[in-house]
PDB file of C-alpha atoms in Angstrom:
ATOM      1  CA  UNK A   1       4.211 -50.540   9.339  1.00  0.00           C
ATOM      2  CA  UNK A   2       1.661 -53.255  10.106  1.00  0.00           C
ATOM      3  CA  UNK A   3       3.485 -54.161  13.329  1.00  0.00           C
ATOM      4  CA  UNK A   4       3.482 -50.571  14.562  1.00  0.00           C
ATOM      5  CA  UNK A   5      -0.248 -50.376  13.900  1.00  0.00           C
ATOM      6  CA  UNK A   6      -0.743 -53.667  15.741  1.00  0.00           C
ATOM      7  CA  UNK A   7       1.198 -52.382  18.727  1.00  0.00           C
ATOM      8  CA  UNK A   8      -0.831 -49.173  18.971  1.00  0.00           C
ATOM      9  CA  UNK A   9      -4.192 -50.905  18.524  1.00  0.00           C
ATOM     10  CA  UNK A  10      -3.427 -53.586  21.111  1.00  0.00           C
ATOM     11  CA  UNK A  11      -2.274 -51.024  23.677  1.00  0.00           C
ATOM     12  CA  UNK A  12      -5.394 -48.827  23.378  1.00  0.00           C
ATOM     13  CA  UNK A  13      -7.829 -50.843  25.606  1.00  0.00           C
ATOM     14  CA  UNK A  14      -5.377 -51.043  28.503  1.00  0.00           C
ATOM     15  CA  UNK A  15      -4.382 -47.404  28.098  1.00  0.00           C
ATOM     16  CA  UNK A  16      -8.020 -46.285  28.176  1.00  0.00           C
ATOM     17  CA  UNK A  17      -8.701 -48.283  31.338  1.00  0.00           C
ATOM     18  CA  UNK A  18      -5.568 -47.006  33.078  1.00  0.00           C
ATOM     19  CA  UNK A  19      -6.320 -43.416  32.056  1.00  0.00           C
ATOM     20  CA  UNK A  20      -9.826 -43.775  33.469  1.00  0.00           C
ATOM     21  CA  UNK A  21      -8.436 -45.337  36.650  1.00  0.00           C
ATOM     22  CA  UNK A  22      -5.886 -42.527  37.027  1.00  0.00           C
ATOM     23  CA  UNK A  23      -8.535 -39.826  36.555  1.00  0.00           C
ATOM     24  CA  UNK A  24     -10.864 -41.454  39.103  1.00  0.00           C
ATOM     25  CA  UNK A  25      -8.004 -42.297  41.517  1.00  0.00           C
ATOM     26  CA  UNK A  26      -8.743 -46.008  41.294  1.00  0.00           C
ATOM     27  CA  UNK A  27      -5.913 -48.112  42.678  1.00  0.00           C
ATOM     28  CA  UNK A  28      -5.383 -51.853  42.517  1.00  0.00           C
ATOM     29  CA  UNK A  29      -7.253 -52.480  45.743  1.00  0.00           C
ATOM     30  CA  UNK A  30     -10.316 -50.619  44.407  1.00  0.00           C
ATOM     31  CA  UNK A  31     -10.301 -52.879  41.375  1.00  0.00           C
ATOM     32  CA  UNK A  32     -10.409 -55.893  43.681  1.00  0.00           C
ATOM     33  CA  UNK A  33     -13.039 -54.415  46.009  1.00  0.00           C
ATOM     34  CA  UNK A  34     -15.573 -53.234  43.435  1.00  0.00           C
ATOM     35  CA  UNK A  35     -16.866 -55.866  41.031  1.00  0.00           C
ATOM     36  CA  UNK A  36     -17.620 -53.336  38.286  1.00  0.00           C
ATOM     37  CA  UNK A  37     -13.959 -52.324  38.109  1.00  0.00           C
ATOM     38  CA  UNK A  38     -12.888 -55.963  38.009  1.00  0.00           C
ATOM     39  CA  UNK A  39     -15.321 -56.686  35.181  1.00  0.00           C
ATOM     40  CA  UNK A  40     -14.241 -53.634  33.184  1.00  0.00           C
ATOM     41  CA  UNK A  41     -10.589 -54.549  33.651  1.00  0.00           C
ATOM     42  CA  UNK A  42     -11.176 -58.152  32.561  1.00  0.00           C
ATOM     43  CA  UNK A  43     -13.131 -56.909  29.537  1.00  0.00           C
ATOM     44  CA  UNK A  44     -10.228 -54.649  28.551  1.00  0.00           C
ATOM     45  CA  UNK A  45      -7.855 -57.618  28.779  1.00  0.00           C
ATOM     46  CA  UNK A  46     -10.250 -59.780  26.729  1.00  0.00           C
ATOM     47  CA  UNK A  47     -10.381 -57.011  24.121  1.00  0.00           C
ATOM     48  CA  UNK A  48      -6.575 -56.986  24.024  1.00  0.00           C
ATOM     49  CA  UNK A  49      -6.550 -60.754  23.515  1.00  0.00           C
ATOM     50  CA  UNK A  50      -9.071 -60.570  20.693  1.00  0.00           C
ATOM     51  CA  UNK A  51      -7.122 -57.743  18.994  1.00  0.00           C
ATOM     52  CA  UNK A  52      -3.919 -59.780  19.264  1.00  0.00           C
ATOM     53  CA  UNK A  53      -5.633 -62.829  17.755  1.00  0.00           C
ATOM     54  CA  UNK A  54      -7.021 -60.756  14.875  1.00  0.00           C
ATOM     55  CA  UNK A  55      -3.603 -59.198  14.249  1.00  0.00           C
ATOM     56  CA  UNK A  56      -1.967 -62.644  14.357  1.00  0.00           C
ATOM     57  CA  UNK A  57      -4.496 -64.014  11.868  1.00  0.00           C
ATOM     58  CA  UNK A  58      -4.006 -61.018   9.557  1.00  0.00           C
ATOM     59  CA  UNK A  59      -0.225 -61.357   9.697  1.00  0.00           C
ATOM     60  CA  UNK A  60      -0.381 -65.020   8.759  1.00  0.00           C
ATOM     61  CA  UNK A  61      -2.752 -64.343   5.875  1.00  0.00           C
ATOM     62  CA  UNK A  62      -0.831 -61.299   4.641  1.00  0.00           C
ATOM     63  CA  UNK A  63       2.743 -62.485   5.050  1.00  0.00           C
ATOM     64  CA  UNK A  64       2.712 -66.214   5.801  1.00  0.00           C
ATOM     65  CA  UNK A  65       5.620 -67.665   7.756  1.00  0.00           C
ATOM     66  CA  UNK A  66       8.389 -66.935   5.300  1.00  0.00           C
ATOM     67  CA  UNK A  67       9.234 -64.046   2.975  1.00  0.00           C
ATOM     68  CA  UNK A  68      10.230 -65.518  -0.373  1.00  0.00           C
ATOM     69  CA  UNK A  69      13.200 -63.981  -2.212  1.00  0.00           C
ATOM     70  CA  UNK A  70      11.255 -63.736  -5.508  1.00  0.00           C
ATOM     71  CA  UNK A  71       7.627 -63.049  -6.277  1.00  0.00           C
ATOM     72  CA  UNK A  72       5.607 -62.321  -9.372  1.00  0.00           C
ATOM     73  CA  UNK A  73       4.645 -58.689  -9.777  1.00  0.00           C
ATOM     74  CA  UNK A  74       2.652 -56.647 -12.249  1.00  0.00           C
ATOM     75  CA  UNK A  75       4.942 -54.696 -14.601  1.00  0.00           C
ATOM     76  CA  UNK A  76       2.266 -52.841 -16.577  1.00  0.00           C
ATOM     77  CA  UNK A  77       2.901 -49.682 -14.579  1.00  0.00           C
ATOM     78  CA  UNK A  78       6.605 -49.876 -15.556  1.00  0.00           C
ATOM     79  CA  UNK A  79       5.732 -49.662 -19.243  1.00  0.00           C
ATOM     80  CA  UNK A  80       6.947 -53.176 -20.010  1.00  0.00           C
ATOM     81  CA  UNK A  81       5.369 -55.363 -22.665  1.00  0.00           C
ATOM     82  CA  UNK A  82       5.397 -58.326 -20.301  1.00  0.00           C
ATOM     83  CA  UNK A  83       2.681 -57.956 -17.710  1.00  0.00           C
ATOM     84  CA  UNK A  84       4.131 -60.332 -15.112  1.00  0.00           C
ATOM     85  CA  UNK A  85       7.806 -60.332 -14.147  1.00  0.00           C
ATOM     86  CA  UNK A  86       9.844 -61.722 -11.246  1.00  0.00           C
ATOM     87  CA  UNK A  87      10.672 -59.160  -8.581  1.00  0.00           C
ATOM     88  CA  UNK A  88      13.249 -59.524  -5.813  1.00  0.00           C
ATOM     89  CA  UNK A  89      12.485 -58.845  -2.178  1.00  0.00           C
ATOM     90  CA  UNK A  90      15.355 -57.032  -0.486  1.00  0.00           C
ATOM     91  CA  UNK A  91      16.534 -58.564   2.803  1.00  0.00           C
ATOM     92  CA  UNK A  92      13.983 -61.382   2.663  1.00  0.00           C
ATOM     93  CA  UNK A  93      15.857 -63.459   5.271  1.00  0.00           C
ATOM     94  CA  UNK A  94      15.839 -60.608   7.817  1.00  0.00           C
ATOM     95  CA  UNK A  95      12.143 -60.028   7.161  1.00  0.00           C
ATOM     96  CA  UNK A  96      11.439 -63.718   7.763  1.00  0.00           C
ATOM     97  CA  UNK A  97      13.266 -63.544  11.108  1.00  0.00           C
ATOM     98  CA  UNK A  98      11.257 -60.449  12.028  1.00  0.00           C
ATOM     99  CA  UNK A  99       8.003 -62.244  11.131  1.00  0.00           C
ATOM    100  CA  UNK A 100       8.902 -65.171  13.382  1.00  0.00           C
ATOM    101  CA  UNK A 101       9.810 -62.757  16.181  1.00  0.00           C
ATOM    102  CA  UNK A 102       6.482 -60.944  15.820  1.00  0.00           C
ATOM    103  CA  UNK A 103       4.560 -64.235  15.890  1.00  0.00           C
ATOM    104  CA  UNK A 104       6.475 -65.243  19.015  1.00  0.00           C
ATOM    105  CA  UNK A 105       5.804 -61.911  20.744  1.00  0.00           C
ATOM    106  CA  UNK A 106       2.127 -62.126  19.832  1.00  0.00           C
ATOM    107  CA  UNK A 107       1.850 -65.634  21.296  1.00  0.00           C
ATOM    108  CA  UNK A 108       3.668 -64.564  24.484  1.00  0.00           C
ATOM    109  CA  UNK A 109       1.386 -61.544  24.843  1.00  0.00           C
ATOM    110  CA  UNK A 110      -1.737 -63.694  24.480  1.00  0.00           C
ATOM    111  CA  UNK A 111      -0.463 -66.141  27.130  1.00  0.00           C
ATOM    112  CA  UNK A 112       0.362 -63.256  29.495  1.00  0.00           C
ATOM    113  CA  UNK A 113      -3.079 -61.711  28.993  1.00  0.00           C
ATOM    114  CA  UNK A 114      -4.766 -65.015  29.810  1.00  0.00           C
ATOM    115  CA  UNK A 115      -2.551 -65.320  32.900  1.00  0.00           C
ATOM    116  CA  UNK A 116      -3.524 -61.760  33.865  1.00  0.00           C
ATOM    117  CA  UNK A 117      -7.216 -62.665  33.709  1.00  0.00           C
ATOM    118  CA  UNK A 118      -6.662 -65.702  35.931  1.00  0.00           C
ATOM    119  CA  UNK A 119      -4.616 -63.597  38.346  1.00  0.00           C
ATOM    120  CA  UNK A 120      -7.269 -60.898  38.714  1.00  0.00           C
ATOM    121  CA  UNK A 121      -9.990 -63.534  39.192  1.00  0.00           C
ATOM    122  CA  UNK A 122      -7.874 -65.396  41.766  1.00  0.00           C
ATOM    123  CA  UNK A 123      -7.035 -62.183  43.659  1.00  0.00           C
ATOM    124  CA  UNK A 124     -10.696 -61.113  43.592  1.00  0.00           C
ATOM    125  CA  UNK A 125     -11.759 -64.499  44.995  1.00  0.00           C
ATOM    126  CA  UNK A 126      -9.082 -64.314  47.706  1.00  0.00           C
ATOM    127  CA  UNK A 127     -10.243 -60.796  48.550  1.00  0.00           C
ATOM    128  CA  UNK A 128     -13.867 -61.950  48.827  1.00  0.00           C
ATOM    129  CA  UNK A 129     -12.898 -64.940  50.992  1.00  0.00           C
ATOM    130  CA  UNK A 130     -10.899 -62.735  53.356  1.00  0.00           C
ATOM    131  CA  UNK A 131     -13.867 -60.409  53.834  1.00  0.00           C
TER     132      UNK A 131
END
């Protein structure tokens, strides 16, 4: 559930910018020609990066890097006399693999966003030089 929420939240800044660009008929060349569009686009990418970093930090603090097969849980709600018992985590190995995959995808996304910022700055500079 957390990963679905992360995906939606990270996609929102780019979706808002692209919706705005579609409504105003702003194409890629307009983004390069007008500095305000370039700045807004770069800000949306920076917002995506910061949301990815926050999600990455939350994942590490919530789940760690490995899902353990056993953990201590509160059994008061089960009507047991013992308050702490050992509980099993179903499919802990598969969940650990999924965690590692999510961390990898998050790192790749952050690297691609940084590359996207450098690309838009480089293309904007090349556009200004050619003018």
